[in-house]
Every structure is written in C-alpha cells, then in structure tokens.
PDB file of C-alpha atoms and ligand atoms in Angstrom:
ATOM      1  CA  MET A 278       5.203  21.855 -27.324  1.00 96.00           C
ATOM      2  CA  VAL A 279       2.172  19.983 -28.552  1.00 96.00           C
ATOM      3  CA  SER A 280       1.094  22.484 -31.328  1.00 96.00           C
ATOM      4  CA  PRO A 281       2.218  25.555 -32.576  1.00 97.00           C
ATOM      5  CA  LEU A 282       2.394  27.961 -29.741  1.00 96.00           C
ATOM      6  CA  VAL A 283       0.827  25.366 -27.431  1.00 96.00           C
ATOM      7  CA  TYR A 284       2.863  24.643 -24.497  1.00 96.00           C
ATOM      8  CA  ALA A 285       2.004  21.736 -22.208  1.00 96.00           C
ATOM      9  CA  PRO A 286       4.073  21.413 -19.083  1.00 97.00           C
ATOM     10  CA  ASN A 287       5.438  18.788 -17.779  1.00 97.00           C
ATOM     11  CA  HIS A 288       3.453  17.464 -14.685  1.00 97.00           C
ATOM     12  CA  GLN A 289       2.786  15.142 -11.832  1.00 97.00           C
ATOM     13  CA  HIS A 290      -0.685  13.989 -10.740  1.00 97.00           C
ATOM     14  CA  ILE A 291      -0.620  12.617  -7.258  1.00 97.00           C
ATOM     15  CA  PHE A 292      -3.402  10.930  -5.342  1.00 97.00           C
ATOM     16  CA  ASN A 293      -3.533   9.307  -1.867  1.00 98.00           C
ATOM     17  CA  VAL A 294      -6.573   6.985  -0.566  1.00 98.00           C
ATOM     18  CA  ARG A 295      -7.765   6.318   2.820  1.00 98.00           C
ATOM     19  CA  LEU A 296      -8.373   2.506   3.155  1.00 98.00           C
ATOM     20  CA  ASP A 297      -9.958   2.035   6.837  1.00 97.00           C
ATOM     21  CA  LEU A 298      -9.841  -1.982   6.436  1.00 96.00           C
ATOM     22  CA  ASP A 299     -11.373  -4.459   8.554  1.00 97.00           C
ATOM     23  CA  ILE A 300     -10.370  -7.662   7.992  1.00 97.00           C
ATOM     24  CA  GLU A 301     -12.485  -9.963  10.010  1.00 96.00           C
ATOM     25  CA  GLY A 302     -13.143  -7.543  12.603  1.00 97.00           C
ATOM     26  CA  MET A 303     -11.451  -4.188  13.525  1.00 97.00           C
ATOM     27  CA  ASN A 304      -8.138  -5.388  15.443  1.00 97.00           C
ATOM     28  CA  ASN A 305      -5.630  -5.393  12.395  1.00 98.00           C
ATOM     29  CA  THR A 306      -2.144  -5.688  11.774  1.00 98.00           C
ATOM     30  CA  VAL A 307      -0.023  -4.329   8.572  1.00 98.00           C
ATOM     31  CA  GLN A 308       2.839  -6.469   7.396  1.00 98.00           C
ATOM     32  CA  GLN A 309       5.500  -5.413   5.028  1.00 98.00           C
ATOM     33  CA  SER A 310       6.187  -8.316   2.355  1.00 97.00           C
ATOM     34  CA  ASP A 311       9.896  -8.066   1.034  1.00 98.00           C
ATOM     35  CA  VAL A 312      11.056 -10.698  -1.560  1.00 98.00           C
ATOM     36  CA  VAL A 313      14.808 -11.358  -1.281  1.00 98.00           C
ATOM     37  CA  ALA A 314      17.371 -13.609  -2.819  1.00 97.00           C
ATOM     38  CA  ASP A 315      18.814 -16.524  -0.782  1.00 97.00           C
ATOM     39  CA  PRO A 316      22.592 -16.395   0.265  1.00 96.00           C
ATOM     40  CA  LEU A 317      24.589 -18.088  -1.986  1.00 95.00           C
ATOM     41  CA  ASP A 318      25.388 -21.712  -0.610  1.00 94.00           C
ATOM     42  CA  GLU A 319      26.539 -24.713  -2.122  1.00 94.00           C
ATOM     43  CA  GLY A 320      24.498 -27.021   0.135  1.00 95.00           C
ATOM     44  CA  GLU A 321      21.477 -25.132   0.460  1.00 94.00           C
ATOM     45  CA  ASN A 322      21.341 -22.809  -2.730  1.00 96.00           C
ATOM     46  CA  PRO A 323      23.330 -24.644  -5.438  1.00 96.00           C
ATOM     47  CA  PHE A 324      21.662 -23.539  -8.293  1.00 97.00           C
ATOM     48  CA  GLU A 325      21.707 -19.797  -7.018  1.00 97.00           C
ATOM     49  CA  ASN A 326      18.208 -19.544  -7.777  1.00 97.00           C
ATOM     50  CA  ALA A 327      15.996 -19.380  -4.548  1.00 97.00           C
ATOM     51  CA  PHE A 328      14.460 -16.688  -3.112  1.00 98.00           C
ATOM     52  CA  HIS A 329      12.155 -16.060   0.149  1.00 98.00           C
ATOM     53  CA  VAL A 330       9.632 -13.636   1.451  1.00 98.00           C
ATOM     54  CA  LEU A 331      10.791 -11.566   4.162  1.00 98.00           C
ATOM     55  CA  VAL A 332       7.691 -10.580   6.501  1.00 98.00           C
ATOM     56  CA  LYS A 333       7.624  -7.791   8.919  1.00 98.00           C
ATOM     57  CA  ASP A 334       5.175  -6.901  11.153  1.00 98.00           C
ATOM     58  CA  LEU A 335       4.319  -3.056  11.521  1.00 98.00           C
ATOM     59  CA  LYS A 336       4.531  -1.792  15.076  1.00 98.00           C
ATOM     60  CA  THR A 337       4.386   1.960  14.902  1.00 98.00           C
ATOM     61  CA  GLU A 338       3.314   4.960  12.431  1.00 98.00           C
ATOM     62  CA  LYS A 339       7.136   5.685  11.821  1.00 98.00           C
ATOM     63  CA  GLU A 340       8.010   2.069  11.176  1.00 98.00           C
ATOM     64  CA  ALA A 341       5.403   2.076   8.425  1.00 98.00           C
ATOM     65  CA  ARG A 342       6.163   4.896   6.700  1.00 98.00           C
ATOM     66  CA  ALA A 343       7.662   3.431   3.503  1.00 98.00           C
ATOM     67  CA  ASN A 344       7.980   3.494  -0.269  1.00 98.00           C
ATOM     68  CA  LEU A 345       7.883   1.273  -2.852  1.00 98.00           C
ATOM     69  CA  CYS A 346      10.477  -0.819  -3.876  1.00 97.00           C
ATOM     70  CA  LEU A 347      11.158  -2.778  -7.054  1.00 96.00           C
ATOM     71  CA  GLU A 348      14.024  -4.619  -5.774  1.00 97.00           C
ATOM     72  CA  THR A 349      12.133  -6.420  -3.473  1.00 97.00           C
ATOM     73  CA  GLY A 350       8.999  -6.610  -4.858  1.00 96.00           C
ATOM     74  CA  ARG A 351       7.501  -4.919  -2.451  1.00 97.00           C
ATOM     75  CA  SER A 352       3.679  -4.950  -1.094  1.00 97.00           C
ATOM     76  CA  TRP A 353       1.537  -5.191   2.026  1.00 98.00           C
ATOM     77  CA  LYS A 354      -0.768  -7.501   3.988  1.00 98.00           C
ATOM     78  CA  ILE A 355      -3.704  -6.619   6.397  1.00 98.00           C
ATOM     79  CA  VAL A 356      -4.109  -9.669   8.533  1.00 98.00           C
ATOM     80  CA  ASN A 357      -6.320 -10.444  11.896  1.00 98.00           C
ATOM     81  CA  LYS A 358      -4.096 -12.617  13.955  1.00 97.00           C
ATOM     82  CA  ALA A 359      -7.078 -13.536  16.307  1.00 97.00           C
ATOM     83  CA  LYS A 360      -8.816 -15.074  12.742  1.00 97.00           C
ATOM     84  CA  LYS A 361      -7.159 -18.217  11.303  1.00 95.00           C
ATOM     85  CA  ASN A 362      -7.997 -19.836   8.051  1.00 92.00           C
ATOM     86  CA  PHE A 363      -8.194 -23.673   7.974  1.00 85.00           C
ATOM     87  CA  MET A 364      -4.300 -23.729   7.632  1.00 88.00           C
ATOM     88  CA  GLY A 365      -3.734 -22.032  10.756  1.00 91.00           C
ATOM     89  CA  GLN A 366      -2.635 -18.662   9.121  1.00 95.00           C
ATOM     90  CA  PRO A 367      -4.188 -15.261  10.072  1.00 97.00           C
ATOM     91  CA  VAL A 368      -6.850 -14.212   7.515  1.00 97.00           C
ATOM     92  CA  GLY A 369      -5.587 -11.259   5.300  1.00 98.00           C
ATOM     93  CA  TYR A 370      -5.768  -9.054   2.366  1.00 98.00           C
ATOM     94  CA  LYS A 371      -2.854  -8.144   0.177  1.00 98.00           C
ATOM     95  CA  PHE A 372      -2.381  -4.686  -1.246  1.00 98.00           C
ATOM     96  CA  TYR A 373      -0.304  -4.473  -4.569  1.00 95.00           C
ATOM     97  CA  PRO A 374       0.598  -1.045  -5.869  1.00 96.00           C
ATOM     98  CA  GLY A 375       0.200  -0.111  -9.120  1.00 96.00           C
ATOM     99  CA  GLU A 376       2.149   2.490 -11.384  1.00 96.00           C
ATOM    100  CA  ASN A 377       3.837   5.045  -9.221  1.00 98.00           C
ATOM    101  CA  ALA A 378       6.379   8.025  -9.025  1.00 97.00           C
ATOM    102  CA  ILE A 379       8.516   9.690  -6.639  1.00 97.00           C
ATOM    103  CA  PRO A 380       7.847  13.755  -6.466  1.00 97.00           C
ATOM    104  CA  PHE A 381      10.462  15.949  -8.298  1.00 97.00           C
ATOM    105  CA  ALA A 382       9.591  19.265  -6.543  1.00 97.00           C
ATOM    106  CA  SER A 383      11.911  20.161  -3.506  1.00 96.00           C
ATOM    107  CA  PRO A 384      10.875  19.273  -0.027  1.00 93.00           C
ATOM    108  CA  ASN A 385      10.722  23.019   0.147  1.00 93.00           C
ATOM    109  CA  SER A 386       8.789  23.583  -2.471  1.00 94.00           C
ATOM    110  CA  TRP A 387       5.322  25.243  -1.365  1.00 93.00           C
ATOM    111  CA  TRP A 388       2.717  22.575  -2.717  1.00 93.00           C
ATOM    112  CA  ARG A 389       5.062  19.325  -1.031  1.00 94.00           C
ATOM    113  CA  LYS A 390       4.821  21.321   2.259  1.00 94.00           C
ATOM    114  CA  ARG A 391       1.013  21.538   2.176  1.00 95.00           C
ATOM    115  CA  ALA A 392       1.112  17.973   0.494  1.00 96.00           C
ATOM    116  CA  GLY A 393       3.303  15.989   3.268  1.00 96.00           C
ATOM    117  CA  PHE A 394       1.850  12.965   2.122  1.00 97.00           C
ATOM    118  CA  VAL A 395       3.660  12.520  -0.838  1.00 98.00           C
ATOM    119  CA  ASN A 396       7.010  12.093   0.958  1.00 97.00           C
ATOM    120  CA  HIS A 397       5.869   8.222   1.423  1.00 98.00           C
ATOM    121  CA  HIS A 398       3.903   6.014  -0.842  1.00 98.00           C
ATOM    122  CA  VAL A 399       2.635   4.005   2.462  1.00 98.00           C
ATOM    123  CA  TRP A 400       1.670   5.306   5.748  1.00 98.00           C
ATOM    124  CA  VAL A 401      -0.210   3.167   8.549  1.00 98.00           C
ATOM    125  CA  THR A 402      -2.244   5.076  11.508  1.00 98.00           C
ATOM    126  CA  PRO A 403      -4.803   3.918  14.119  1.00 98.00           C
ATOM    127  CA  TYR A 404      -8.036   4.952  13.234  1.00 98.00           C
ATOM    128  CA  ASN A 405      -8.921   8.538  14.562  1.00 98.00           C
ATOM    129  CA  GLU A 406     -12.422  10.034  13.402  1.00 97.00           C
ATOM    130  CA  ASP A 407     -10.724  13.498  13.064  1.00 97.00           C
ATOM    131  CA  GLU A 408      -7.949  12.283  10.570  1.00 98.00           C
ATOM    132  CA  ASN A 409      -9.756  12.159   6.889  1.00 97.00           C
ATOM    133  CA  TYR A 410      -7.538  13.856   4.814  1.00 97.00           C
ATOM    134  CA  ALA A 411      -3.864  13.129   4.036  1.00 98.00           C
ATOM    135  CA  ALA A 412      -2.946  16.983   3.749  1.00 96.00           C
ATOM    136  CA  GLY A 413      -5.100  17.471   6.687  1.00 96.00           C
ATOM    137  CA  ASP A 414      -8.531  19.778   6.543  1.00 94.00           C
ATOM    138  CA  PHE A 415      -7.402  22.794   5.206  1.00 93.00           C
ATOM    139  CA  PRO A 416      -4.229  22.507   2.794  1.00 90.00           C
ATOM    140  CA  ASN A 417      -4.585  25.656   0.867  1.00 89.00           C
ATOM    141  CA  GLN A 418      -3.211  28.812   1.596  1.00 83.00           C
ATOM    142  CA  ARG A 419      -1.725  27.478   4.871  1.00 83.00           C
ATOM    143  CA  HIS A 420       2.153  26.855   5.696  1.00 88.00           C
ATOM    144  CA  GLY A 421       1.980  23.310   5.573  1.00 90.00           C
ATOM    145  CA  GLY A 422       2.819  20.694   7.771  1.00 92.00           C
ATOM    146  CA  ASP A 423      -0.401  19.115   8.494  1.00 95.00           C
ATOM    147  CA  GLY A 424      -1.668  15.591   7.786  1.00 97.00           C
ATOM    148  CA  LEU A 425      -0.152  12.501   7.648  1.00 98.00           C
ATOM    149  CA  SER A 426       3.454  14.030   8.266  1.00 96.00           C
ATOM    150  CA  LYS A 427       2.123  15.725  11.461  1.00 97.00           C
ATOM    151  CA  TRP A 428      -0.049  13.024  12.993  1.00 98.00           C
ATOM    152  CA  THR A 429       2.438  10.025  12.546  1.00 98.00           C
ATOM    153  CA  GLU A 430       5.334  12.183  14.230  1.00 98.00           C
ATOM    154  CA  GLN A 431       3.080  10.698  17.214  1.00 98.00           C
ATOM    155  CA  ASN A 432       4.461   7.145  16.724  1.00 98.00           C
ATOM    156  CA  ARG A 433       1.385   5.615  17.722  1.00 98.00           C
ATOM    157  CA  SER A 434       0.969   1.555  18.201  1.00 98.00           C
ATOM    158  CA  ILE A 435      -0.597   0.235  14.917  1.00 98.00           C
ATOM    159  CA  GLU A 436      -0.173  -3.290  15.984  1.00 97.00           C
ATOM    160  CA  ASN A 437      -3.576  -5.303  16.435  1.00 98.00           C
ATOM    161  CA  LYS A 438      -5.581  -2.038  16.142  1.00 97.00           C
ATOM    162  CA  ASP A 439      -8.178  -0.629  14.214  1.00 98.00           C
ATOM    163  CA  VAL A 440      -5.696   0.446  11.715  1.00 98.00           C
ATOM    164  CA  VAL A 441      -5.913   2.803   8.434  1.00 98.00           C
ATOM    165  CA  PHE A 442      -3.631   1.942   5.413  1.00 98.00           C
ATOM    166  CA  TRP A 443      -3.014   5.139   3.153  1.00 98.00           C
ATOM    167  CA  TYR A 444      -1.555   4.870  -0.311  1.00 98.00           C
ATOM    168  CA  THR A 445       0.086   7.498  -2.349  1.00 98.00           C
ATOM    169  CA  PHE A 446       0.555   7.206  -5.847  1.00 98.00           C
ATOM    170  CA  GLY A 447       1.422   9.310  -8.612  1.00 98.00           C
ATOM    171  CA  HIS A 448       1.760   9.285 -12.866  1.00 97.00           C
ATOM    172  CA  THR A 449       4.588  11.793 -13.958  1.00 97.00           C
ATOM    173  CA  HIS A 450       2.793  13.315 -17.026  1.00 97.00           C
ATOM    174  CA  ILE A 451       5.392  14.372 -19.983  1.00 97.00           C
ATOM    175  CA  PRO A 452       2.740  15.807 -22.578  1.00 97.00           C
ATOM    176  CA  ARG A 453       2.676  14.107 -26.096  1.00 96.00           C
ATOM    177  CA  LEU A 454       1.243  15.096 -29.305  1.00 97.00           C
ATOM    178  CA  GLU A 455      -1.381  12.845 -28.739  1.00 97.00           C
ATOM    179  CA  ASP A 456      -2.590  14.486 -25.387  1.00 96.00           C
ATOM    180  CA  TYR A 457      -3.826  17.429 -27.550  1.00 96.00           C
ATOM    181  CA  PRO A 458      -6.524  18.968 -28.304  1.00 96.00           C
ATOM    182  CA  ILE A 459      -8.340  16.534 -26.138  1.00 96.00           C
ATOM    183  CA  MET A 460      -6.190  14.075 -23.895  1.00 95.00           C
ATOM    184  CA  PRO A 461      -7.409  10.102 -23.914  1.00 96.00           C
ATOM    185  CA  THR A 462      -8.185   8.420 -20.761  1.00 94.00           C
ATOM    186  CA  ALA A 463      -5.039   7.450 -18.607  1.00 93.00           C
ATOM    187  CA  THR A 464      -5.614   5.241 -15.454  1.00 95.00           C
ATOM    188  CA  ILE A 465      -3.737   4.464 -12.343  1.00 96.00           C
ATOM    189  CA  GLY A 466      -4.732   2.548  -9.165  1.00 97.00           C
ATOM    190  CA  PHE A 467      -4.266  -0.605  -6.943  1.00 97.00           C
ATOM    191  CA  THR A 468      -5.188  -3.939  -6.415  1.00 97.00           C
ATOM    192  CA  LEU A 469      -6.525  -5.728  -3.236  1.00 97.00           C
ATOM    193  CA  LYS A 470      -6.708  -9.558  -3.192  1.00 97.00           C
ATOM    194  CA  PRO A 471      -7.594 -11.999  -0.370  1.00 97.00           C
ATOM    195  CA  ASN A 472      -4.839 -13.623   0.806  1.00 97.00           C
ATOM    196  CA  GLY A 473      -5.203 -16.489   3.016  1.00 96.00           C
ATOM    197  CA  PHE A 474      -8.748 -15.144   3.786  1.00 96.00           C
ATOM    198  CA  PHE A 475     -10.700 -17.915   1.728  1.00 92.00           C
ATOM    199  CA  ASP A 476      -9.702 -21.683   2.272  1.00 86.00           C
ATOM    200  CA  ALA A 477      -9.245 -22.333  -1.348  1.00 85.00           C
ATOM    201  CA  ASN A 478     -10.186 -20.108  -4.487  1.00 85.00           C
ATOM    202  CA  PRO A 479     -13.762 -19.090  -3.836  1.00 84.00           C
ATOM    203  CA  SER A 480     -15.029 -18.587  -7.387  1.00 86.00           C
ATOM    204  CA  LEU A 481     -14.603 -22.218  -8.895  1.00 81.00           C
ATOM    205  CA  ASP A 482     -17.253 -24.961  -8.205  1.00 78.00           C
ATOM    206  CA  VAL A 483     -13.822 -27.387  -7.852  1.00 77.00           C
ATOM    207  CA  PRO A 484     -13.624 -28.626  -4.033  1.00 68.00           C
ATOM    208  CA  PRO A 485      -9.853 -28.879  -2.673  1.00 65.00           C
ATOM    209  CA  PRO A 486      -8.684 -32.414  -2.107  1.00 66.00           C
ATOM    210  CA  VAL A 487      -8.046 -31.635   1.462  1.00 64.00           C
ATOM    211  CA  ILE A 488     -10.868 -30.053   3.627  1.00 63.00           C
ATOM    212  CA  PRO A 489     -11.221 -29.833   7.270  1.00 64.00           C
ATOM    213  CA  ASN A 490     -14.251 -31.540   9.054  1.00 66.00           C
ATOM    214  CA  LYS A 491     -16.365 -30.420  11.749  1.00 65.00           C
ATOM    215  CA  ASP A 492     -13.696 -31.114  14.432  1.00 69.00           C
ATOM    216  CA  GLY A 493     -11.108 -28.926  12.573  1.00 64.00           C
ATOM    217  CA  LYS A 494      -9.260 -32.002  11.543  1.00 67.00           C
ATOM    218  CA  LEU A 495      -8.201 -32.618   7.950  1.00 64.00           C
ATOM    219  CA  ASN A 496     -10.094 -35.191   5.716  1.00 61.00           C
ATOM    220  CA  ILE A 497      -7.481 -36.105   2.854  1.00 60.00           C
ATOM    221  CA  GLU A 498      -8.713 -37.767  -0.203  1.00 56.00           C
ATOM    222  CA  ILE A 499      -6.125 -38.478  -2.635  1.00 51.00           C
TER     223      ILE A 499
HETATM  224 CU1   CU B 264      -1.431  15.188 -16.684  1.00 76.59          CU
END
C-alpha cells in the first residue's frame, strides 16, 4: 500500500538487448570469464590470497547459455582471434553486467512461456537476419516457445562466427511510498569496455614506455 486505498503490486521489469558485435571484422568468438581462488598450497599460495581467471571459449549455443555469477565475478569478452594487439593477444571488448534479477514467476506461467529469453541472462547465436527479437516475432496471444529458447536448441556453432550476444537484465520492483504519485527515474544497464583492443589507454597523451616499432619489435625505453 503506497497511499490509503492505493495498492502498488510487486513486479519485475525484464529487458533483452541484442548486440550484433563486430570486433575488427565479423569473425568473432565469445569467451566466458570466471574468477576463482587458487588452490590452497603452502608452496604456490602461501598467503592463501591468490586468485586467477578461467577463460572459456564458447563453442556452441547451448554452452553459451548462462546466468550471472557473483561468486566468480562472471563476465564475457568478445574477441577476434585473427587480429592481435601489440602484446600478441586477440583484440576484444568486454561485457560487464549491471544490476540484474532472476524471474520469480514459475516457468509454467504464461508470460514466461512467451518470454523464454528470461531463462538465461546470456545467450549467443550465430547471426541470422530473421532472428531479431528475443521472444520471437509475435509473442502476444500465442502459446510461447519461440525466440532464443527455440533457436538455440539447434545448438549451432558460434566459434569464430558473426556472433550475436543477447543479454537479459531485470529489475525487481518492490514499490515504496516515494514511488507515488509519480515515480522517480530508475536506471539499469551494462557496460562494454575495450579490453586489449587498444595497445594502451587511448584517452591519455602519455605514451607507454614500451612501444612496437615498424617491424613489430619492441623498443624498450626505461
Ligand atoms: Cu516498476
């Protein structure tokens, strides 16, 4: 209740964005990154504080279906393995999720059948000009089952392809008195950052001490 006789129901806002990324060309691969603690080992990890990143190349549509994971700080990187930065790593952009939610409605509820894209936060598909909307072309008044949940059942290859990265993100709205009578703005989103795409911070007029020369060899100035 947000005012006498005014009831504001709990609800969720769930969005999906379709990112047809082309990192230095169309043939891209999506990598899932998970941060994990190093095993406890007196020799290798004596202070029990070391951790590293597990990077997995996503090869098929089913393998790419995933949810956010706070335990591993999960993120995704889209790379072009044919194009390298000056350290010899594939150029890429990293996708950092923002606020998100898990749907609370049952998978049998009508809206979830029609919006199967809410079953995962991340989906990756090979580009197809007919696949434009996460829930399919005509979700309303239908029995559901179209869109990402149907297309990705084909389990197509997504490695070194013109990939499309789909991100589902939601906000769980438990209304408060301050949302009434006019609700203030709420924001939600994600971030794309170059990650090994440039050879150094491109926004500073400070050259890095190590730069490659015309032959691709390193001039080291200390
Ligand atoms: Cu709301």
